[in-house]
JSON list of C-alpha atoms in Angstrom, two decimals:
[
{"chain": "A", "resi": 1, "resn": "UNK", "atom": "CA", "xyz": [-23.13, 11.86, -0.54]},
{"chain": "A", "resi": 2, "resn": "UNK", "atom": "CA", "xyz": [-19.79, 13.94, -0.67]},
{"chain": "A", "resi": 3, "resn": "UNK", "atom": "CA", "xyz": [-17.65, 16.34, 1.65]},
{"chain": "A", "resi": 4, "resn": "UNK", "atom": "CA", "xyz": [-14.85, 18.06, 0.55]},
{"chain": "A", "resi": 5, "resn": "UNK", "atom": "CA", "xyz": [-12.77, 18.96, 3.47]},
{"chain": "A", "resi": 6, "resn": "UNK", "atom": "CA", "xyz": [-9.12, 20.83, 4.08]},
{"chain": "A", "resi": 7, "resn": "UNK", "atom": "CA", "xyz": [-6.76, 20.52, 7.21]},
{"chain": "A", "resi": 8, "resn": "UNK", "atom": "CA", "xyz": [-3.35, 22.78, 7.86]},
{"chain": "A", "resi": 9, "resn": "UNK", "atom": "CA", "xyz": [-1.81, 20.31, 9.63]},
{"chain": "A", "resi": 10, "resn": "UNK", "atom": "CA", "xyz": [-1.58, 16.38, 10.54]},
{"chain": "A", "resi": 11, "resn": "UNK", "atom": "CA", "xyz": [-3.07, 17.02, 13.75]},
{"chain": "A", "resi": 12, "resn": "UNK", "atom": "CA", "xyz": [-6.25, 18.41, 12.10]},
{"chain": "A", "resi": 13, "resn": "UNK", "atom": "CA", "xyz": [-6.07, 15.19, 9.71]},
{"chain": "A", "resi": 14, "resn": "UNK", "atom": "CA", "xyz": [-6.36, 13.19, 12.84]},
{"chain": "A", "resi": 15, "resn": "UNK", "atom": "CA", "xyz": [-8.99, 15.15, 14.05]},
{"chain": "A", "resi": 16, "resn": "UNK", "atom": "CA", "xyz": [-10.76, 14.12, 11.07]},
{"chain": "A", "resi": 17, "resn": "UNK", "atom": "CA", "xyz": [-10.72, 10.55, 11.23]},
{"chain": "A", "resi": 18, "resn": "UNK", "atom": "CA", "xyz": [-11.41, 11.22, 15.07]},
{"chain": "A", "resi": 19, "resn": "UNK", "atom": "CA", "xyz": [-14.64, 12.36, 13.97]},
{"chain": "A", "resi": 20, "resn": "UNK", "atom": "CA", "xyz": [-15.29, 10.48, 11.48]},
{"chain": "A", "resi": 21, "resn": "UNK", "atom": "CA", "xyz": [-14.61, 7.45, 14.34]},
{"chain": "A", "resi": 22, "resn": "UNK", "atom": "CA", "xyz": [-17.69, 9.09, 16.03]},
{"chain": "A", "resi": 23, "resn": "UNK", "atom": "CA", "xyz": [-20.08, 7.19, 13.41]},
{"chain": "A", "resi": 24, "resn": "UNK", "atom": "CA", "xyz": [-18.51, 4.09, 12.62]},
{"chain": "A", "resi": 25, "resn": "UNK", "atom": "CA", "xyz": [-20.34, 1.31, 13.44]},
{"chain": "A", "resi": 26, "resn": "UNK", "atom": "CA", "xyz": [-18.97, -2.66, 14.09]},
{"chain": "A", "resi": 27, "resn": "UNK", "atom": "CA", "xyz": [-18.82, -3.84, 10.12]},
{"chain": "A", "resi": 28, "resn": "UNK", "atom": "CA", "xyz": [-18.14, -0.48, 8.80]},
{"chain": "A", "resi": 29, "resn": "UNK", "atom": "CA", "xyz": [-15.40, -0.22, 6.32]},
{"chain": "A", "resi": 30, "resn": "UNK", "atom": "CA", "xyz": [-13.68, 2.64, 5.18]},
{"chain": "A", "resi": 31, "resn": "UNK", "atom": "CA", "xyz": [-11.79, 3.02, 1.88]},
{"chain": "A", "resi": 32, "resn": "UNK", "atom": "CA", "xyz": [-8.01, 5.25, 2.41]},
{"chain": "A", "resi": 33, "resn": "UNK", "atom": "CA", "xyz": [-6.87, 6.66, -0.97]},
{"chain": "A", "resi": 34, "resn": "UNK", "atom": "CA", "xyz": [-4.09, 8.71, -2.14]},
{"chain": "A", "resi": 35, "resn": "UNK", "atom": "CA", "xyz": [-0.41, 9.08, -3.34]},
{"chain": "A", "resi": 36, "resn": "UNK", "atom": "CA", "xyz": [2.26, 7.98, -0.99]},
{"chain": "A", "resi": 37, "resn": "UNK", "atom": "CA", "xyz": [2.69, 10.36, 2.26]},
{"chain": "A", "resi": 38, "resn": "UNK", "atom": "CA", "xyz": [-1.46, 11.73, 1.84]},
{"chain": "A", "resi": 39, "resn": "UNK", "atom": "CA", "xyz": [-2.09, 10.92, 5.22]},
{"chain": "A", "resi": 40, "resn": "UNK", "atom": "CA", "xyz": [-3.50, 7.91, 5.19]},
{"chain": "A", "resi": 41, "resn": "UNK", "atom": "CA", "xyz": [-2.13, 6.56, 8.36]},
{"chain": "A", "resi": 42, "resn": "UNK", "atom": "CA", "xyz": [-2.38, 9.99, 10.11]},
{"chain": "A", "resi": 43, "resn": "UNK", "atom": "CA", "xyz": [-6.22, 9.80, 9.70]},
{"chain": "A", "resi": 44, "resn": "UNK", "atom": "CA", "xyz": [-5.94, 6.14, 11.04]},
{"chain": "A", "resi": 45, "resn": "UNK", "atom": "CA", "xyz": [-4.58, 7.47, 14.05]},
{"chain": "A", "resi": 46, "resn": "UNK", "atom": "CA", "xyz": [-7.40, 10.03, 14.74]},
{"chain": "A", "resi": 47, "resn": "UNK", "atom": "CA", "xyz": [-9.75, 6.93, 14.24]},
{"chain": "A", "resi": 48, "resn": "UNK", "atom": "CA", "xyz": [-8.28, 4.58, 16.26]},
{"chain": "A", "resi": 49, "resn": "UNK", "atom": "CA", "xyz": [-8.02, 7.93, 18.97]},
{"chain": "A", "resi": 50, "resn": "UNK", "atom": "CA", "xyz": [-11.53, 8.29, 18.45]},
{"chain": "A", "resi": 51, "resn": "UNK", "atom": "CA", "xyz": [-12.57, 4.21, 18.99]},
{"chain": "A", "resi": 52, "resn": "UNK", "atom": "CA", "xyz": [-10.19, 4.43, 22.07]},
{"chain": "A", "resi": 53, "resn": "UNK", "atom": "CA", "xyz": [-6.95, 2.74, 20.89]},
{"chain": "A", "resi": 54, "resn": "UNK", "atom": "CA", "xyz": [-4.15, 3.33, 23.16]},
{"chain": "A", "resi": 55, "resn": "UNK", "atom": "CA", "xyz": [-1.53, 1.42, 21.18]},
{"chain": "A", "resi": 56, "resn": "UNK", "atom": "CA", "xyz": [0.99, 3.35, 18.67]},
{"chain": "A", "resi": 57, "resn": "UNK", "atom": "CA", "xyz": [-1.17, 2.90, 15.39]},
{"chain": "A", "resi": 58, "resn": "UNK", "atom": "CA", "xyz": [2.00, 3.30, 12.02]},
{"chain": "A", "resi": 59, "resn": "UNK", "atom": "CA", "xyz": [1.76, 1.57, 8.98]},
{"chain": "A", "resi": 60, "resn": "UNK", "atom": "CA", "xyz": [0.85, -1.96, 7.95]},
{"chain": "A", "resi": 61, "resn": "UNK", "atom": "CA", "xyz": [3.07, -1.53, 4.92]},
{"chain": "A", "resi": 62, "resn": "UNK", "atom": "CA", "xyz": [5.10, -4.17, 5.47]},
{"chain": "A", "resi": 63, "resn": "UNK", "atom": "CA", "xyz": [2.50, -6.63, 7.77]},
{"chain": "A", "resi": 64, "resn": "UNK", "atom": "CA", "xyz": [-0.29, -5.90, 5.83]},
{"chain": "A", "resi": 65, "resn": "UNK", "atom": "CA", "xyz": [-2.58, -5.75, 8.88]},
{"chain": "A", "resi": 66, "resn": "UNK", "atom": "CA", "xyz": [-2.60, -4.59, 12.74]},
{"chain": "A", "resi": 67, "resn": "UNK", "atom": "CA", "xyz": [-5.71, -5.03, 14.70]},
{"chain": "A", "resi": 68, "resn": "UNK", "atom": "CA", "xyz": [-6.47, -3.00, 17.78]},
{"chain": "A", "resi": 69, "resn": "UNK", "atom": "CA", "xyz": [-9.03, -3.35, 20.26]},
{"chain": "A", "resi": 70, "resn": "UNK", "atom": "CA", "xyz": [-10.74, -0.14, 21.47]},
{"chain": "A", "resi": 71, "resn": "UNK", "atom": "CA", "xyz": [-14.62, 0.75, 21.62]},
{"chain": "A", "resi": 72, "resn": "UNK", "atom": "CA", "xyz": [-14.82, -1.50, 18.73]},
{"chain": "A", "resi": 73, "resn": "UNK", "atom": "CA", "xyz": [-11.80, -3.46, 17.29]},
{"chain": "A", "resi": 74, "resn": "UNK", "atom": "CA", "xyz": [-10.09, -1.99, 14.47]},
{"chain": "A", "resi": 75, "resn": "UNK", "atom": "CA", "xyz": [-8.23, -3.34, 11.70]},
{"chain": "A", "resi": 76, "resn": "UNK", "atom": "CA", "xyz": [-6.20, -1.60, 9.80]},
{"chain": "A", "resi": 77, "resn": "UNK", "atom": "CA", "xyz": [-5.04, -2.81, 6.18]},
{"chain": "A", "resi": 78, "resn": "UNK", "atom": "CA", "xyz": [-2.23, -1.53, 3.71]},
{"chain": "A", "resi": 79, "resn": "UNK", "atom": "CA", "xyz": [-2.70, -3.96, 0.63]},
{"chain": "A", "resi": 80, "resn": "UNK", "atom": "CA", "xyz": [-0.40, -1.87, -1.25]},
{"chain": "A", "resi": 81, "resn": "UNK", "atom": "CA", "xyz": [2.41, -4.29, -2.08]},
{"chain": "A", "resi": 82, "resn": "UNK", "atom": "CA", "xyz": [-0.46, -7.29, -2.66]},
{"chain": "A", "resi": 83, "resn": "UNK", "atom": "CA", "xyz": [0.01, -7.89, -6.55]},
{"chain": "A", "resi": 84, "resn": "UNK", "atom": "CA", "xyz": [-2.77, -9.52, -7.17]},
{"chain": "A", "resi": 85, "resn": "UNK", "atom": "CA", "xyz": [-6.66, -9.99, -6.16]},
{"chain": "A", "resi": 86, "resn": "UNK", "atom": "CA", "xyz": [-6.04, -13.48, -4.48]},
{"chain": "A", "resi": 87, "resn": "UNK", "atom": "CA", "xyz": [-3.67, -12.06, -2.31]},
{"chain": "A", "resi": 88, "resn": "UNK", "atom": "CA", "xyz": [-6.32, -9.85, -0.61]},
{"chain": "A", "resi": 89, "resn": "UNK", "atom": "CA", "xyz": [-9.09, -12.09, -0.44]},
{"chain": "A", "resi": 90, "resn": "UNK", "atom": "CA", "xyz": [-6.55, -14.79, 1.87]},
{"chain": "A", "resi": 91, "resn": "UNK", "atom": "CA", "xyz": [-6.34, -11.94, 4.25]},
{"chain": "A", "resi": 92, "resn": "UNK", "atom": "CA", "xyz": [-9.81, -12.78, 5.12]},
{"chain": "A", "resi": 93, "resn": "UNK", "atom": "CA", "xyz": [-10.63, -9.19, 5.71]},
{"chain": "A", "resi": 94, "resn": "UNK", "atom": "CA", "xyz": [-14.51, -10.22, 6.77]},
{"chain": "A", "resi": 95, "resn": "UNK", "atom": "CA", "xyz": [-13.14, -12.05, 9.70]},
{"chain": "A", "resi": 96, "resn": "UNK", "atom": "CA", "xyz": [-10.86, -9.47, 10.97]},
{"chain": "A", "resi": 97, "resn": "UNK", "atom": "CA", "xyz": [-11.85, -8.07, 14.03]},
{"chain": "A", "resi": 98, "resn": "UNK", "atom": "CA", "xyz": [-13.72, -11.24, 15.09]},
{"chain": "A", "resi": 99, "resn": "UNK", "atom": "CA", "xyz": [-15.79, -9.91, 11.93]},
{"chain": "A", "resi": 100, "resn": "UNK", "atom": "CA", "xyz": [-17.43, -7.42, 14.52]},
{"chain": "A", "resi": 101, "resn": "UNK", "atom": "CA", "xyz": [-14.50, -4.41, 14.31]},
{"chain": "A", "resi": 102, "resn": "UNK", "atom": "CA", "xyz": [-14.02, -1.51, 11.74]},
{"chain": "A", "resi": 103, "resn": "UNK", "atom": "CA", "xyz": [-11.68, -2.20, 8.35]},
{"chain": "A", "resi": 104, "resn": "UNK", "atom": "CA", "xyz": [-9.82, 1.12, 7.48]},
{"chain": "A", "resi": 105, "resn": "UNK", "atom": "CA", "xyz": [-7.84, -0.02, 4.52]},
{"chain": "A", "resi": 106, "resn": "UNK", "atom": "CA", "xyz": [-5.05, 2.10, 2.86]},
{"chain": "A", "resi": 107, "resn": "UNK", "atom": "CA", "xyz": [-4.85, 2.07, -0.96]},
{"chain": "A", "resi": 108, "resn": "UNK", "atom": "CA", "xyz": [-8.57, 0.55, -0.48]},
{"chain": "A", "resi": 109, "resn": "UNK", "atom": "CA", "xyz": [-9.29, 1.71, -4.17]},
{"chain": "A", "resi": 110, "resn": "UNK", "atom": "CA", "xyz": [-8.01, -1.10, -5.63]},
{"chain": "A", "resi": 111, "resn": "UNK", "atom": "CA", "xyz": [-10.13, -3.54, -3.83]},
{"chain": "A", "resi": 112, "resn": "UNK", "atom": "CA", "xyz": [-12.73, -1.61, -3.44]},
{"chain": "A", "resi": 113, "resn": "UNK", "atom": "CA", "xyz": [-14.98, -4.80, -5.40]},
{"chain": "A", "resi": 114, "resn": "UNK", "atom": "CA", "xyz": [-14.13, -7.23, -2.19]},
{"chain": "A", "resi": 115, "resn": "UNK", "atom": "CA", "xyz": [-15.68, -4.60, 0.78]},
{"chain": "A", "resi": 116, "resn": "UNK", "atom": "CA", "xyz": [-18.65, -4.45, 1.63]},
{"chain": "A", "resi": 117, "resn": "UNK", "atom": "CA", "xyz": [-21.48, -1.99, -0.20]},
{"chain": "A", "resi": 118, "resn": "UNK", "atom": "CA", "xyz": [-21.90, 0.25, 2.94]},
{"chain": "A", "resi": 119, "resn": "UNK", "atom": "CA", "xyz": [-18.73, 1.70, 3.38]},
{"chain": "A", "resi": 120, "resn": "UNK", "atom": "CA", "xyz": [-17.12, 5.06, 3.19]},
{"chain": "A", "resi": 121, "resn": "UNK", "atom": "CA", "xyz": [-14.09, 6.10, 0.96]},
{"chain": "A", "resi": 122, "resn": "UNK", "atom": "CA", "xyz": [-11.80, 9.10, 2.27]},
{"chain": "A", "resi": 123, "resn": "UNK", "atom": "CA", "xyz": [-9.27, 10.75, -0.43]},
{"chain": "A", "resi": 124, "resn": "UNK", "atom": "CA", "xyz": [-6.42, 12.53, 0.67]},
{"chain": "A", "resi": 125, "resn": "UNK", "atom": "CA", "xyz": [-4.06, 14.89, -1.29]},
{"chain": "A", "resi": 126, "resn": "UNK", "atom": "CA", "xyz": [-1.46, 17.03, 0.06]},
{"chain": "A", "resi": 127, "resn": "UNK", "atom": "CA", "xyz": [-1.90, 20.79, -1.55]},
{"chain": "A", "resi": 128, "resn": "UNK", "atom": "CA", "xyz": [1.76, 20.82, -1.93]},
{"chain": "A", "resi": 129, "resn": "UNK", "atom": "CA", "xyz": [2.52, 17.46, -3.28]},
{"chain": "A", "resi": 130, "resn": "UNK", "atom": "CA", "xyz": [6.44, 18.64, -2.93]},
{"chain": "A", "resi": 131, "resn": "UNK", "atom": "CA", "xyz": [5.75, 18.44, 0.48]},
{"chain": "A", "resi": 132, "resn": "UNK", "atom": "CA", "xyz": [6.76, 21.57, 2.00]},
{"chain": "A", "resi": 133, "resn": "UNK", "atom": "CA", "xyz": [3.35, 21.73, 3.75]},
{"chain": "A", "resi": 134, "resn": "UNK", "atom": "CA", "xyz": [0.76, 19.40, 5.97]},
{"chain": "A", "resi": 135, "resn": "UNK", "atom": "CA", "xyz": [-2.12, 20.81, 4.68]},
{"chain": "A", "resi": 136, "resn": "UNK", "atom": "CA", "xyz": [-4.26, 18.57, 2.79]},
{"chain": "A", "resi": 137, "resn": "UNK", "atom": "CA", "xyz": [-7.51, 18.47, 0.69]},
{"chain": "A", "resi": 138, "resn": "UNK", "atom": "CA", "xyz": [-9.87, 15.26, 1.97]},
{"chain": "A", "resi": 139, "resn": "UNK", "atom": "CA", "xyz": [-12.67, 14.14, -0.14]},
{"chain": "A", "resi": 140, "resn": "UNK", "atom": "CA", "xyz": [-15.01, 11.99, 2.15]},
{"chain": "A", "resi": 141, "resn": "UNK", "atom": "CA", "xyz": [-18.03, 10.14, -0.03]},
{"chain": "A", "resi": 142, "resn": "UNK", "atom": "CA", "xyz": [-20.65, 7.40, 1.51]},
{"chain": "A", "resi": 143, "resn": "UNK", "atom": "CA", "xyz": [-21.78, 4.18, -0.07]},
{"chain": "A", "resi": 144, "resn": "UNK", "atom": "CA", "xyz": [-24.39, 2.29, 1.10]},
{"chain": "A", "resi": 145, "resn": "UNK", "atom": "CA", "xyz": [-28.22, 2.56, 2.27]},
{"chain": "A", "resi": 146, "resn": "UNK", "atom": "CA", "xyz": [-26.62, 2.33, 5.83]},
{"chain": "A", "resi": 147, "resn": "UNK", "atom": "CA", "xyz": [-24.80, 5.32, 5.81]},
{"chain": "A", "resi": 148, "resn": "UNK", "atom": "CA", "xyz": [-27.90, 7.13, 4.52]},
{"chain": "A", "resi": 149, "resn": "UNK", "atom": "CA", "xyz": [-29.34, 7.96, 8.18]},
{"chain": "A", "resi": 150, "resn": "UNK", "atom": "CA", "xyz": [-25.71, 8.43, 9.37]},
{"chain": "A", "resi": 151, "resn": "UNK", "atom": "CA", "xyz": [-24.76, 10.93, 6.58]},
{"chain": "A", "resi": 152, "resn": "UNK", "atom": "CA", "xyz": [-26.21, 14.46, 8.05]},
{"chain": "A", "resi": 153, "resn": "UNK", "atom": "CA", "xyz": [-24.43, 13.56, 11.36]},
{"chain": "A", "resi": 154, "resn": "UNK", "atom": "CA", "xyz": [-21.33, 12.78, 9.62]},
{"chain": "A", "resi": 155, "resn": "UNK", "atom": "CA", "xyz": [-21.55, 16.04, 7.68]},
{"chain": "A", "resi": 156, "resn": "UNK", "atom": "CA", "xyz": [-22.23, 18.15, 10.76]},
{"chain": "A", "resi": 157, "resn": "UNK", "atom": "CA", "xyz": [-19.76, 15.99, 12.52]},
{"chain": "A", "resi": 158, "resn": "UNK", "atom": "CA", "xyz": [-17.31, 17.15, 9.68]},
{"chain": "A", "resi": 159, "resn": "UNK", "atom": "CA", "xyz": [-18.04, 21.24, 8.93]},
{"chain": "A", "resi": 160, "resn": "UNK", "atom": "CA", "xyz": [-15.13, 22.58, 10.65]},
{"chain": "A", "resi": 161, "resn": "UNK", "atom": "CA", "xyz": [-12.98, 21.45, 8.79]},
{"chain": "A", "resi": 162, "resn": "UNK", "atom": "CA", "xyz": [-15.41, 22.06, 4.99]},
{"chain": "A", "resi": 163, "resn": "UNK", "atom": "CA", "xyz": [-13.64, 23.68, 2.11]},
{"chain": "A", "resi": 164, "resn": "UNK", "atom": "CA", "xyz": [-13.60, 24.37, -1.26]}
]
């Protein structure tokens, strides 16, 4: 299960993850790839919009995670600068969120083997990686039996924004 979507601008890449938002679930985790300025943290923000968050949601970079409490809590994970495997699993990232919030972790690819099976795994990639635009390309794929009944929602949920 796979959407290929494009937004002009970082407000439409929040509007995105504000969707998406729409069908996350308490457990859910979702999987943030791409180069460095994608728009990893923009979509963050349209998810934490969408769950409610009123705080400032930036970058974890450099404390790895913020937590926010909204419809359901979120946490929100940059393991980028974690070197190795051990790293990640002390973060406890089953327990964040009183274990009952969302995970949206950035760079999520490489510890993609330590989240759960039911997740969903967004890939952003600017069209002009020299930056001179916000547009973006965003490759959203399911995982999971639970995201099975969720998917056609999702996908509807998703259209304005479908590409090539």
């Amino acid at each position: 299960m796979q959407v290929t979507l494009r937004t002009q601008t970082a407000e439409d890449t929040r509007e995105v993850g504000e969707a998406v938002s729409a069908l996350l679930r308490a457990r859910d985790a979702v999987v943030l790839t791409g180069e460095l300025g994608a728009g990893k943290t923009t979509l963050v923000q349209g998810v934490a919009r969408g769950l409610g968050v009123e705080d400032t949601v930036n970058s974890p970079t450099f404390t790895l995670v913020k937590e926010y409490s909204g419809i359901l809590e979120v946490a929100h994970v940059d393991v980028y600068r974690l070197d190795r495997m051990q790293e990640v699993v002390d973060l406890g990232l089953d327990e964040l969120g009183g274990g009952e919030g969302v995970l949206l972790v950035e760079w999520g690819d490489a510890v993609e083997t330590l989240l759960p099976a039911d997740r969903l795994r967004i890939e952003l990639n600017p069209e002009d990686p020299a930056g001179g635009s916000e547009a973006r390309r965003i490759s959203v794929a399911a995982f999971g039996a639970g995201w099975i009944p969720r998917w056609p929602e999702l996908e509807a949920a998703l259209r304005p924004w479908s590409g090539p």
